Amino acid sequence: MFRRKVTDSAEAATPSPEAQQGPRHVAVIMDGNGRWAQARGRPRLFGHHAGAKRVREIVNACPDLRVKYLTVFAFSTENWKRTQTEVAGLMSLFRRYISKETRALRDEGVRVRFIGDRMRLDAKLICLMDELETITEGNDRVHLTIALNYGSRDEVSRAIKHLAEDVAAGRLDPADVDEETLTKYLDTKVLPDPDLVIRTSGEARISNFLLWQSAYAEYEFVDTLWPDFTKDIFAGIVSGYGGRDRRFGGAKP
Ligand code: FPP
């Protein structure tokens, strides 16, 4: 069994109509690159390079699985704590990946967006990110969002700061602030909430990823390390989601 379920109850439940339609938005915490490399006696960056190749395979699988939105966690606000070598190697990988993949992503109908705080990223990388977003902005086949220097707490803090600035400037009445208002200040404002969040590598935690947006997401924690995560495993998880009973806090009569 390649999947580890949090509970077996999902299997026993009657699927809800929302689940039967399949997940429109899948978010993935791509974990396990370092362990994958270390198991092969190679440096951690070797695993990140292998992981980057998997991203394309999973993006390409989305249209057939009717997954319209895919969001991947590439670098967190906490990942700066890693060694300088690993951080620099990852930044270099992101630059190379974007340069190399831009044309193919455009031609394959993928619309790419980035979420996270760009302020700490280097100018060259920011420029490549802007360019990729612009070049693909007319695409609608799959919406790929790459979370880069992203952390949910950081995102919500930045959102509240902007919201407070609008209140102070008289552009927003505090009485009008509700969930919908805050959502409009988040990096993800144009995206639907994730229906399904997948984490690879056997760890069962959320790591500051899309905390607000995933309030009612379904979760799947799989033992597979990200570089081994194939489109077939992905398809199996998407198919399993169809059997879940999503109640959004409600109850069946
Ligand atoms: C977590 O595994 C992975 C990362 C921090 C980096 C994710 C990056 C990629 C998959 C490659 C690039 C992606 C794009 C979109 C170009 P880990 O290193 O924490 O693994 P470990 O838990 O085994 O150490």
PDB file of C-alpha atoms and ligand atoms in Angstrom:
ATOM      1  CA  MET A   1       0.000   0.000   0.000  1.00  0.00           C
ATOM      2  CA  PHE A   2       1.678   3.192  -1.064  1.00  0.00           C
ATOM      3  CA  ARG A   3      -0.732   5.461   0.770  1.00  0.00           C
ATOM      4  CA  ARG A   4      -1.082   6.068   4.451  1.00  0.00           C
ATOM      5  CA  LYS A   5      -4.538   7.120   5.510  1.00  0.00           C
ATOM      6  CA  VAL A   6      -5.170   9.274   8.539  1.00  0.00           C
ATOM      7  CA  THR A   7      -8.307   7.250   9.236  1.00  0.00           C
ATOM      8  CA  ASP A   8     -10.223   4.519   7.477  1.00  0.00           C
ATOM      9  CA  SER A   9     -13.520   6.308   7.953  1.00  0.00           C
ATOM     10  CA  ALA A  10     -13.284   8.048   4.586  1.00  0.00           C
ATOM     11  CA  GLU A  11     -13.497   4.679   2.884  1.00  0.00           C
ATOM     12  CA  ALA A  12     -16.655   3.762   4.747  1.00  0.00           C
ATOM     13  CA  ALA A  13     -18.420   7.088   4.168  1.00  0.00           C
ATOM     14  CA  THR A  14     -20.881   7.815   1.379  1.00  0.00           C
ATOM     15  CA  PRO A  15     -19.142  10.131  -1.071  1.00  0.00           C
ATOM     16  CA  SER A  16     -20.497  13.653  -1.203  1.00  0.00           C
ATOM     17  CA  PRO A  17     -21.319  15.268  -4.578  1.00  0.00           C
ATOM     18  CA  GLU A  18     -18.423  17.740  -4.117  1.00  0.00           C
ATOM     19  CA  ALA A  19     -15.991  14.858  -3.758  1.00  0.00           C
ATOM     20  CA  GLN A  20     -17.450  12.853  -6.640  1.00  0.00           C
ATOM     21  CA  GLN A  21     -16.649  15.726  -8.986  1.00  0.00           C
ATOM     22  CA  GLY A  22     -12.984  15.255  -8.127  1.00  0.00           C
ATOM     23  CA  PRO A  23     -10.635  17.846  -6.678  1.00  0.00           C
ATOM     24  CA  ARG A  24     -10.554  21.058  -8.688  1.00  0.00           C
ATOM     25  CA  HIS A  25      -7.593  22.363  -6.723  1.00  0.00           C
ATOM     26  CA  VAL A  26      -4.828  20.106  -5.406  1.00  0.00           C
ATOM     27  CA  ALA A  27      -2.008  21.504  -3.264  1.00  0.00           C
ATOM     28  CA  VAL A  28       1.164  19.521  -2.676  1.00  0.00           C
ATOM     29  CA  ILE A  29       3.854  19.662  -0.009  1.00  0.00           C
ATOM     30  CA  MET A  30       6.718  18.107  -1.952  1.00  0.00           C
ATOM     31  CA  ASP A  31       8.697  16.560   0.888  1.00  0.00           C
ATOM     32  CA  GLY A  32      11.478  13.991   0.929  1.00  0.00           C
ATOM     33  CA  ASN A  33      13.984  15.237  -1.639  1.00  0.00           C
ATOM     34  CA  GLY A  34      16.811  15.307   0.911  1.00  0.00           C
ATOM     35  CA  ARG A  35      16.179  11.791   2.190  1.00  0.00           C
ATOM     36  CA  TRP A  36      15.834  10.496  -1.361  1.00  0.00           C
ATOM     37  CA  ALA A  37      19.292  11.868  -2.202  1.00  0.00           C
ATOM     38  CA  GLN A  38      20.871  10.766   1.062  1.00  0.00           C
ATOM     39  CA  ALA A  39      19.593   7.208   0.513  1.00  0.00           C
ATOM     40  CA  ARG A  40      21.630   7.253  -2.701  1.00  0.00           C
ATOM     41  CA  GLY A  41      24.717   8.711  -1.040  1.00  0.00           C
ATOM     42  CA  ARG A  42      24.278  11.959  -2.936  1.00  0.00           C
ATOM     43  CA  PRO A  43      24.031  15.584  -1.775  1.00  0.00           C
ATOM     44  CA  ARG A  44      20.610  16.953  -0.922  1.00  0.00           C
ATOM     45  CA  LEU A  45      20.549  19.141  -4.015  1.00  0.00           C
ATOM     46  CA  PHE A  46      20.588  16.021  -6.159  1.00  0.00           C
ATOM     47  CA  GLY A  47      17.219  15.200  -4.615  1.00  0.00           C
ATOM     48  CA  HIS A  48      15.872  18.685  -5.308  1.00  0.00           C
ATOM     49  CA  HIS A  49      16.824  18.353  -8.965  1.00  0.00           C
ATOM     50  CA  ALA A  50      15.043  14.993  -9.146  1.00  0.00           C
ATOM     51  CA  GLY A  51      12.065  16.602  -7.410  1.00  0.00           C
ATOM     52  CA  ALA A  52      11.912  19.413  -9.932  1.00  0.00           C
ATOM     53  CA  LYS A  53      11.508  16.864 -12.738  1.00  0.00           C
ATOM     54  CA  ARG A  54       8.495  15.383 -10.957  1.00  0.00           C
ATOM     55  CA  VAL A  55       6.733  18.734 -10.953  1.00  0.00           C
ATOM     56  CA  ARG A  56       6.374  18.621 -14.738  1.00  0.00           C
ATOM     57  CA  GLU A  57       5.052  15.063 -14.673  1.00  0.00           C
ATOM     58  CA  ILE A  58       2.379  15.975 -12.147  1.00  0.00           C
ATOM     59  CA  VAL A  59       1.436  19.193 -13.984  1.00  0.00           C
ATOM     60  CA  ASN A  60       1.052  17.199 -17.196  1.00  0.00           C
ATOM     61  CA  ALA A  61      -1.205  14.677 -15.475  1.00  0.00           C
ATOM     62  CA  CYS A  62      -3.650  17.345 -14.276  1.00  0.00           C
ATOM     63  CA  PRO A  63      -5.875  17.863 -17.361  1.00  0.00           C
ATOM     64  CA  ASP A  64      -6.777  14.155 -17.671  1.00  0.00           C
ATOM     65  CA  LEU A  65      -7.576  14.045 -13.965  1.00  0.00           C
ATOM     66  CA  ARG A  66      -9.662  17.227 -14.284  1.00  0.00           C
ATOM     67  CA  VAL A  67      -7.451  18.995 -11.775  1.00  0.00           C
ATOM     68  CA  LYS A  68      -7.611  22.620 -12.877  1.00  0.00           C
ATOM     69  CA  TYR A  69      -5.438  24.143 -10.148  1.00  0.00           C
ATOM     70  CA  LEU A  70      -2.206  22.701  -8.808  1.00  0.00           C
ATOM     71  CA  THR A  71      -0.251  24.495  -6.100  1.00  0.00           C
ATOM     72  CA  VAL A  72       3.193  23.264  -5.075  1.00  0.00           C
ATOM     73  CA  PHE A  73       5.273  24.256  -2.053  1.00  0.00           C
ATOM     74  CA  ALA A  74       8.745  24.907  -3.434  1.00  0.00           C
ATOM     75  CA  PHE A  75      10.382  26.995  -0.694  1.00  0.00           C
ATOM     76  CA  SER A  76       9.023  28.086   2.663  1.00  0.00           C
ATOM     77  CA  THR A  77       9.733  31.196   4.709  1.00  0.00           C
ATOM     78  CA  GLU A  78      11.405  28.799   7.153  1.00  0.00           C
ATOM     79  CA  ASN A  79      13.641  27.110   4.548  1.00  0.00           C
ATOM     80  CA  TRP A  80      16.169  29.964   4.849  1.00  0.00           C
ATOM     81  CA  LYS A  81      17.357  28.144   7.993  1.00  0.00           C
ATOM     82  CA  ARG A  82      18.995  25.503   5.790  1.00  0.00           C
ATOM     83  CA  THR A  83      22.699  25.655   4.970  1.00  0.00           C
ATOM     84  CA  GLN A  84      23.865  28.431   2.692  1.00  0.00           C
ATOM     85  CA  THR A  85      24.877  25.784   0.149  1.00  0.00           C
ATOM     86  CA  GLU A  86      21.413  24.252   0.027  1.00  0.00           C
ATOM     87  CA  VAL A  87      19.607  27.611  -0.110  1.00  0.00           C
ATOM     88  CA  ALA A  88      21.877  28.930  -2.862  1.00  0.00           C
ATOM     89  CA  GLY A  89      21.515  25.647  -4.748  1.00  0.00           C
ATOM     90  CA  LEU A  90      17.729  25.807  -4.523  1.00  0.00           C
ATOM     91  CA  MET A  91      17.654  29.430  -5.720  1.00  0.00           C
ATOM     92  CA  SER A  92      19.876  28.480  -8.627  1.00  0.00           C
ATOM     93  CA  LEU A  93      17.580  25.516  -9.370  1.00  0.00           C
ATOM     94  CA  PHE A  94      14.531  27.797  -9.404  1.00  0.00           C
ATOM     95  CA  ARG A  95      16.251  30.193 -11.830  1.00  0.00           C
ATOM     96  CA  ARG A  96      17.308  27.372 -14.137  1.00  0.00           C
ATOM     97  CA  TYR A  97      13.950  25.635 -13.925  1.00  0.00           C
ATOM     98  CA  ILE A  98      12.032  28.767 -14.879  1.00  0.00           C
ATOM     99  CA  SER A  99      14.422  29.644 -17.731  1.00  0.00           C
ATOM    100  CA  LYS A 100      14.297  26.116 -19.092  1.00  0.00           C
ATOM    101  CA  GLU A 101      10.574  25.475 -18.723  1.00  0.00           C
ATOM    102  CA  THR A 102       9.042  28.813 -19.670  1.00  0.00           C
ATOM    103  CA  ARG A 103       8.433  28.040 -23.330  1.00  0.00           C
ATOM    104  CA  ALA A 104       7.082  24.528 -22.733  1.00  0.00           C
ATOM    105  CA  LEU A 105       4.735  25.713 -19.988  1.00  0.00           C
ATOM    106  CA  ARG A 106       3.436  28.458 -22.248  1.00  0.00           C
ATOM    107  CA  ASP A 107       2.930  26.084 -25.179  1.00  0.00           C
ATOM    108  CA  GLU A 108       1.192  23.474 -23.030  1.00  0.00           C
ATOM    109  CA  GLY A 109      -1.437  25.921 -21.809  1.00  0.00           C
ATOM    110  CA  VAL A 110      -0.160  26.160 -18.242  1.00  0.00           C
ATOM    111  CA  ARG A 111      -0.779  29.430 -16.440  1.00  0.00           C
ATOM    112  CA  VAL A 112       1.887  29.940 -13.803  1.00  0.00           C
ATOM    113  CA  ARG A 113       1.585  32.119 -10.732  1.00  0.00           C
ATOM    114  CA  PHE A 114       3.868  32.551  -7.743  1.00  0.00           C
ATOM    115  CA  ILE A 115       2.759  33.119  -4.170  1.00  0.00           C
ATOM    116  CA  GLY A 116       4.954  34.170  -1.277  1.00  0.00           C
ATOM    117  CA  ASP A 117       7.020  37.203  -0.400  1.00  0.00           C
ATOM    118  CA  ARG A 118       9.337  38.148  -3.263  1.00  0.00           C
ATOM    119  CA  MET A 119      11.204  40.821  -1.279  1.00  0.00           C
ATOM    120  CA  ARG A 120      13.901  38.428  -0.068  1.00  0.00           C
ATOM    121  CA  LEU A 121      14.507  36.791  -3.459  1.00  0.00           C
ATOM    122  CA  ASP A 122      17.265  37.936  -5.791  1.00  0.00           C
ATOM    123  CA  ALA A 123      16.512  40.349  -8.605  1.00  0.00           C
ATOM    124  CA  LYS A 124      17.267  37.889 -11.392  1.00  0.00           C
ATOM    125  CA  LEU A 125      14.874  35.300  -9.951  1.00  0.00           C
ATOM    126  CA  ILE A 126      12.130  37.894  -9.454  1.00  0.00           C
ATOM    127  CA  CYS A 127      12.557  38.984 -13.047  1.00  0.00           C
ATOM    128  CA  LEU A 128      12.223  35.391 -14.312  1.00  0.00           C
ATOM    129  CA  MET A 129       9.139  34.853 -12.144  1.00  0.00           C
ATOM    130  CA  ASP A 130       7.493  38.033 -13.462  1.00  0.00           C
ATOM    131  CA  GLU A 131       8.303  37.023 -17.023  1.00  0.00           C
ATOM    132  CA  LEU A 132       6.881  33.508 -16.623  1.00  0.00           C
ATOM    133  CA  GLU A 133       3.670  34.900 -15.104  1.00  0.00           C
ATOM    134  CA  THR A 134       3.301  37.403 -17.930  1.00  0.00           C
ATOM    135  CA  ILE A 135       4.091  34.954 -20.737  1.00  0.00           C
ATOM    136  CA  THR A 136       1.562  32.407 -19.460  1.00  0.00           C
ATOM    137  CA  GLU A 137      -1.193  34.783 -18.343  1.00  0.00           C
ATOM    138  CA  GLY A 138      -3.429  33.942 -21.304  1.00  0.00           C
ATOM    139  CA  ASN A 139      -3.359  30.206 -20.538  1.00  0.00           C
ATOM    140  CA  ASP A 140      -6.195  28.335 -18.880  1.00  0.00           C
ATOM    141  CA  ARG A 141      -5.578  24.597 -19.317  1.00  0.00           C
ATOM    142  CA  VAL A 142      -3.916  24.134 -15.923  1.00  0.00           C
ATOM    143  CA  HIS A 143      -3.213  26.783 -13.299  1.00  0.00           C
ATOM    144  CA  LEU A 144       0.109  26.039 -11.636  1.00  0.00           C
ATOM    145  CA  THR A 145       0.915  28.072  -8.543  1.00  0.00           C
ATOM    146  CA  ILE A 146       4.414  27.844  -7.133  1.00  0.00           C
ATOM    147  CA  ALA A 147       4.787  28.825  -3.486  1.00  0.00           C
ATOM    148  CA  LEU A 148       8.249  30.371  -3.201  1.00  0.00           C
ATOM    149  CA  ASN A 149       9.370  32.038   0.004  1.00  0.00           C
ATOM    150  CA  TYR A 150       5.844  31.304   1.141  1.00  0.00           C
ATOM    151  CA  GLY A 151       4.538  30.819   4.654  1.00  0.00           C
ATOM    152  CA  SER A 152       0.902  31.076   5.671  1.00  0.00           C
ATOM    153  CA  ARG A 153       1.584  33.137   8.780  1.00  0.00           C
ATOM    154  CA  ASP A 154       3.723  35.522   6.744  1.00  0.00           C
ATOM    155  CA  GLU A 155       1.022  35.741   4.070  1.00  0.00           C
ATOM    156  CA  VAL A 156      -1.714  36.491   6.620  1.00  0.00           C
ATOM    157  CA  SER A 157       0.515  39.072   8.377  1.00  0.00           C
ATOM    158  CA  ARG A 158       1.208  40.840   5.076  1.00  0.00           C
ATOM    159  CA  ALA A 159      -2.495  40.718   4.223  1.00  0.00           C
ATOM    160  CA  ILE A 160      -3.505  42.251   7.559  1.00  0.00           C
ATOM    161  CA  LYS A 161      -0.857  44.948   7.178  1.00  0.00           C
ATOM    162  CA  HIS A 162      -2.306  45.970   3.795  1.00  0.00           C
ATOM    163  CA  LEU A 163      -5.825  45.768   5.139  1.00  0.00           C
ATOM    164  CA  ALA A 164      -4.865  48.007   8.087  1.00  0.00           C
ATOM    165  CA  GLU A 165      -3.272  50.489   5.684  1.00  0.00           C
ATOM    166  CA  ASP A 166      -6.538  50.638   3.744  1.00  0.00           C
ATOM    167  CA  VAL A 167      -8.492  51.198   6.955  1.00  0.00           C
ATOM    168  CA  ALA A 168      -6.080  53.945   8.061  1.00  0.00           C
ATOM    169  CA  ALA A 169      -6.374  55.628   4.658  1.00  0.00           C
ATOM    170  CA  GLY A 170     -10.179  55.501   4.804  1.00  0.00           C
ATOM    171  CA  ARG A 171     -10.469  53.108   1.877  1.00  0.00           C
ATOM    172  CA  LEU A 172     -11.973  50.362   4.001  1.00  0.00           C
ATOM    173  CA  ASP A 173     -14.551  50.493   6.784  1.00  0.00           C
ATOM    174  CA  PRO A 174     -13.603  48.133   9.672  1.00  0.00           C
ATOM    175  CA  ALA A 175     -17.303  47.216   9.884  1.00  0.00           C
ATOM    176  CA  ASP A 176     -16.991  45.662   6.416  1.00  0.00           C
ATOM    177  CA  VAL A 177     -14.109  43.349   7.336  1.00  0.00           C
ATOM    178  CA  ASP A 178     -15.166  39.725   7.157  1.00  0.00           C
ATOM    179  CA  GLU A 179     -13.702  36.430   5.880  1.00  0.00           C
ATOM    180  CA  GLU A 180     -14.295  37.428   2.281  1.00  0.00           C
ATOM    181  CA  THR A 181     -12.507  40.746   2.785  1.00  0.00           C
ATOM    182  CA  LEU A 182      -9.402  39.137   4.254  1.00  0.00           C
ATOM    183  CA  THR A 183      -9.359  36.531   1.470  1.00  0.00           C
ATOM    184  CA  LYS A 184      -9.020  39.370  -1.043  1.00  0.00           C
ATOM    185  CA  TYR A 185      -5.770  40.499   0.594  1.00  0.00           C
ATOM    186  CA  LEU A 186      -4.100  37.079   0.445  1.00  0.00           C
ATOM    187  CA  ASP A 187      -1.558  36.045  -2.216  1.00  0.00           C
ATOM    188  CA  THR A 188      -4.080  33.409  -3.330  1.00  0.00           C
ATOM    189  CA  LYS A 189      -6.943  35.879  -3.903  1.00  0.00           C
ATOM    190  CA  VAL A 190      -7.636  34.669  -7.445  1.00  0.00           C
ATOM    191  CA  LEU A 191      -7.470  30.955  -6.591  1.00  0.00           C
ATOM    192  CA  PRO A 192     -10.206  28.676  -5.294  1.00  0.00           C
ATOM    193  CA  ASP A 193      -9.490  27.023  -1.957  1.00  0.00           C
ATOM    194  CA  PRO A 194      -7.635  23.697  -2.200  1.00  0.00           C
ATOM    195  CA  ASP A 195      -9.927  20.666  -2.152  1.00  0.00           C
ATOM    196  CA  LEU A 196      -7.123  18.244  -1.479  1.00  0.00           C
ATOM    197  CA  VAL A 197      -3.717  18.718   0.145  1.00  0.00           C
ATOM    198  CA  ILE A 198      -1.127  16.002  -0.385  1.00  0.00           C
ATOM    199  CA  ARG A 199       2.098  15.675   1.582  1.00  0.00           C
ATOM    200  CA  THR A 200       4.730  13.179   0.547  1.00  0.00           C
ATOM    201  CA  SER A 201       7.505  11.486   2.541  1.00  0.00           C
ATOM    202  CA  GLY A 202       5.513  10.085   5.456  1.00  0.00           C
ATOM    203  CA  GLU A 203       5.428  13.251   7.552  1.00  0.00           C
ATOM    204  CA  ALA A 204       1.946  14.195   8.756  1.00  0.00           C
ATOM    205  CA  ARG A 205       2.136  17.946   9.271  1.00  0.00           C
ATOM    206  CA  ILE A 206       1.095  21.096   7.433  1.00  0.00           C
ATOM    207  CA  SER A 207       4.259  23.195   7.836  1.00  0.00           C
ATOM    208  CA  ASN A 208       2.667  26.620   7.510  1.00  0.00           C
ATOM    209  CA  PHE A 209       1.177  25.875   4.063  1.00  0.00           C
ATOM    210  CA  LEU A 210      -2.144  27.438   2.981  1.00  0.00           C
ATOM    211  CA  LEU A 211      -3.522  27.368   6.531  1.00  0.00           C
ATOM    212  CA  TRP A 212      -6.397  29.774   5.874  1.00  0.00           C
ATOM    213  CA  GLN A 213      -7.231  28.359   2.444  1.00  0.00           C
ATOM    214  CA  SER A 214      -7.190  24.698   3.534  1.00  0.00           C
ATOM    215  CA  ALA A 215      -9.646  25.098   6.406  1.00  0.00           C
ATOM    216  CA  TYR A 216     -11.935  22.495   4.792  1.00  0.00           C
ATOM    217  CA  ALA A 217      -9.510  20.698   2.507  1.00  0.00           C
ATOM    218  CA  GLU A 218      -9.169  16.945   2.530  1.00  0.00           C
ATOM    219  CA  TYR A 219      -5.661  15.715   3.426  1.00  0.00           C
ATOM    220  CA  GLU A 220      -3.622  12.808   2.148  1.00  0.00           C
ATOM    221  CA  PHE A 221      -0.277  11.891   3.653  1.00  0.00           C
ATOM    222  CA  VAL A 222       1.719   9.425   1.585  1.00  0.00           C
ATOM    223  CA  ASP A 223       4.931   7.611   2.436  1.00  0.00           C
ATOM    224  CA  THR A 224       6.467   8.071  -1.010  1.00  0.00           C
ATOM    225  CA  LEU A 225       9.366  10.524  -1.190  1.00  0.00           C
ATOM    226  CA  TRP A 226       8.659  13.355  -3.625  1.00  0.00           C
ATOM    227  CA  PRO A 227      11.196  12.308  -6.317  1.00  0.00           C
ATOM    228  CA  ASP A 228       9.432   8.914  -6.468  1.00  0.00           C
ATOM    229  CA  PHE A 229       5.939  10.415  -6.656  1.00  0.00           C
ATOM    230  CA  THR A 230       4.635   9.349 -10.064  1.00  0.00           C
ATOM    231  CA  LYS A 231       1.569  10.406 -11.999  1.00  0.00           C
ATOM    232  CA  ASP A 232       0.042   6.990 -11.225  1.00  0.00           C
ATOM    233  CA  ILE A 233       0.343   7.587  -7.494  1.00  0.00           C
ATOM    234  CA  PHE A 234      -1.152  11.034  -8.038  1.00  0.00           C
ATOM    235  CA  ALA A 235      -4.011   9.570 -10.074  1.00  0.00           C
ATOM    236  CA  GLY A 236      -4.681   7.015  -7.312  1.00  0.00           C
ATOM    237  CA  ILE A 237      -4.972   9.738  -4.687  1.00  0.00           C
ATOM    238  CA  VAL A 238      -7.214  11.903  -6.888  1.00  0.00           C
ATOM    239  CA  SER A 239      -9.424   8.890  -7.510  1.00  0.00           C
ATOM    240  CA  GLY A 240      -9.557   8.104  -3.765  1.00  0.00           C
ATOM    241  CA  TYR A 241     -10.670  11.661  -3.056  1.00  0.00           C
ATOM    242  CA  GLY A 242     -13.828  10.921  -5.057  1.00  0.00           C
ATOM    243  CA  GLY A 243     -14.935   8.523  -2.338  1.00  0.00           C
ATOM    244  CA  ARG A 244     -14.754  11.017   0.490  1.00  0.00           C
ATOM    245  CA  ASP A 245     -17.650  12.623   2.289  1.00  0.00           C
ATOM    246  CA  ARG A 246     -17.089  16.377   2.442  1.00  0.00           C
ATOM    247  CA  ARG A 247     -19.503  18.008   4.850  1.00  0.00           C
ATOM    248  CA  PHE A 248     -17.896  21.430   5.434  1.00  0.00           C
ATOM    249  CA  GLY A 249     -18.998  21.347   9.048  1.00  0.00           C
ATOM    250  CA  GLY A 250     -22.567  20.358   8.203  1.00  0.00           C
ATOM    251  CA  ALA A 251     -24.234  17.027   8.963  1.00  0.00           C
ATOM    252  CA  LYS A 252     -26.307  14.641   6.925  1.00  0.00           C
ATOM    253  CA  PRO A 253     -29.983  14.546   7.870  1.00  0.00           C
TER     254      PRO A 253
HETATM  255  C1  FPP B   1      11.340  19.396   0.861  1.00  0.00           C
HETATM  256  O1  FPP B   1      12.120  18.233   0.911  1.00  0.00           O
HETATM  257  C2  FPP B   1      11.568  20.066  -0.397  1.00  0.00           C
HETATM  258  C3  FPP B   1      11.966  21.352  -0.574  1.00  0.00           C
HETATM  259  C4  FPP B   1      12.240  22.254   0.558  1.00  0.00           C
HETATM  260  C5  FPP B   1      12.193  21.913  -1.909  1.00  0.00           C
HETATM  261  C6  FPP B   1      11.148  21.562  -2.924  1.00  0.00           C
HETATM  262  C7  FPP B   1      11.698  21.816  -4.232  1.00  0.00           C
HETATM  263  C8  FPP B   1      11.513  21.034  -5.325  1.00  0.00           C
HETATM  264  C9  FPP B   1      10.651  19.868  -5.375  1.00  0.00           C
HETATM  265  C10 FPP B   1      12.226  21.307  -6.574  1.00  0.00           C
HETATM  266  C11 FPP B   1      11.912  22.511  -7.326  1.00  0.00           C
HETATM  267  C12 FPP B   1      10.494  22.849  -7.530  1.00  0.00           C
HETATM  268  C13 FPP B   1      10.085  23.650  -8.515  1.00  0.00           C
HETATM  269  C14 FPP B   1       8.682  24.092  -8.589  1.00  0.00           C
HETATM  270  C15 FPP B   1      10.998  24.105  -9.566  1.00  0.00           C
HETATM  271  P1  FPP B   1      13.281  18.145   1.980  1.00  0.00           P
HETATM  272  O2  FPP B   1      14.525  18.683   1.378  1.00  0.00           O
HETATM  273  O3  FPP B   1      12.869  18.814   3.240  1.00  0.00           O
HETATM  274  O4  FPP B   1      13.408  16.611   2.156  1.00  0.00           O
HETATM  275  P2  FPP B   1      13.817  15.843   3.500  1.00  0.00           P
HETATM  276  O5  FPP B   1      12.680  16.036   4.463  1.00  0.00           O
HETATM  277  O6  FPP B   1      13.957  14.429   3.047  1.00  0.00           O
HETATM  278  O7  FPP B   1      15.103  16.438   3.984  1.00  0.00           O
END
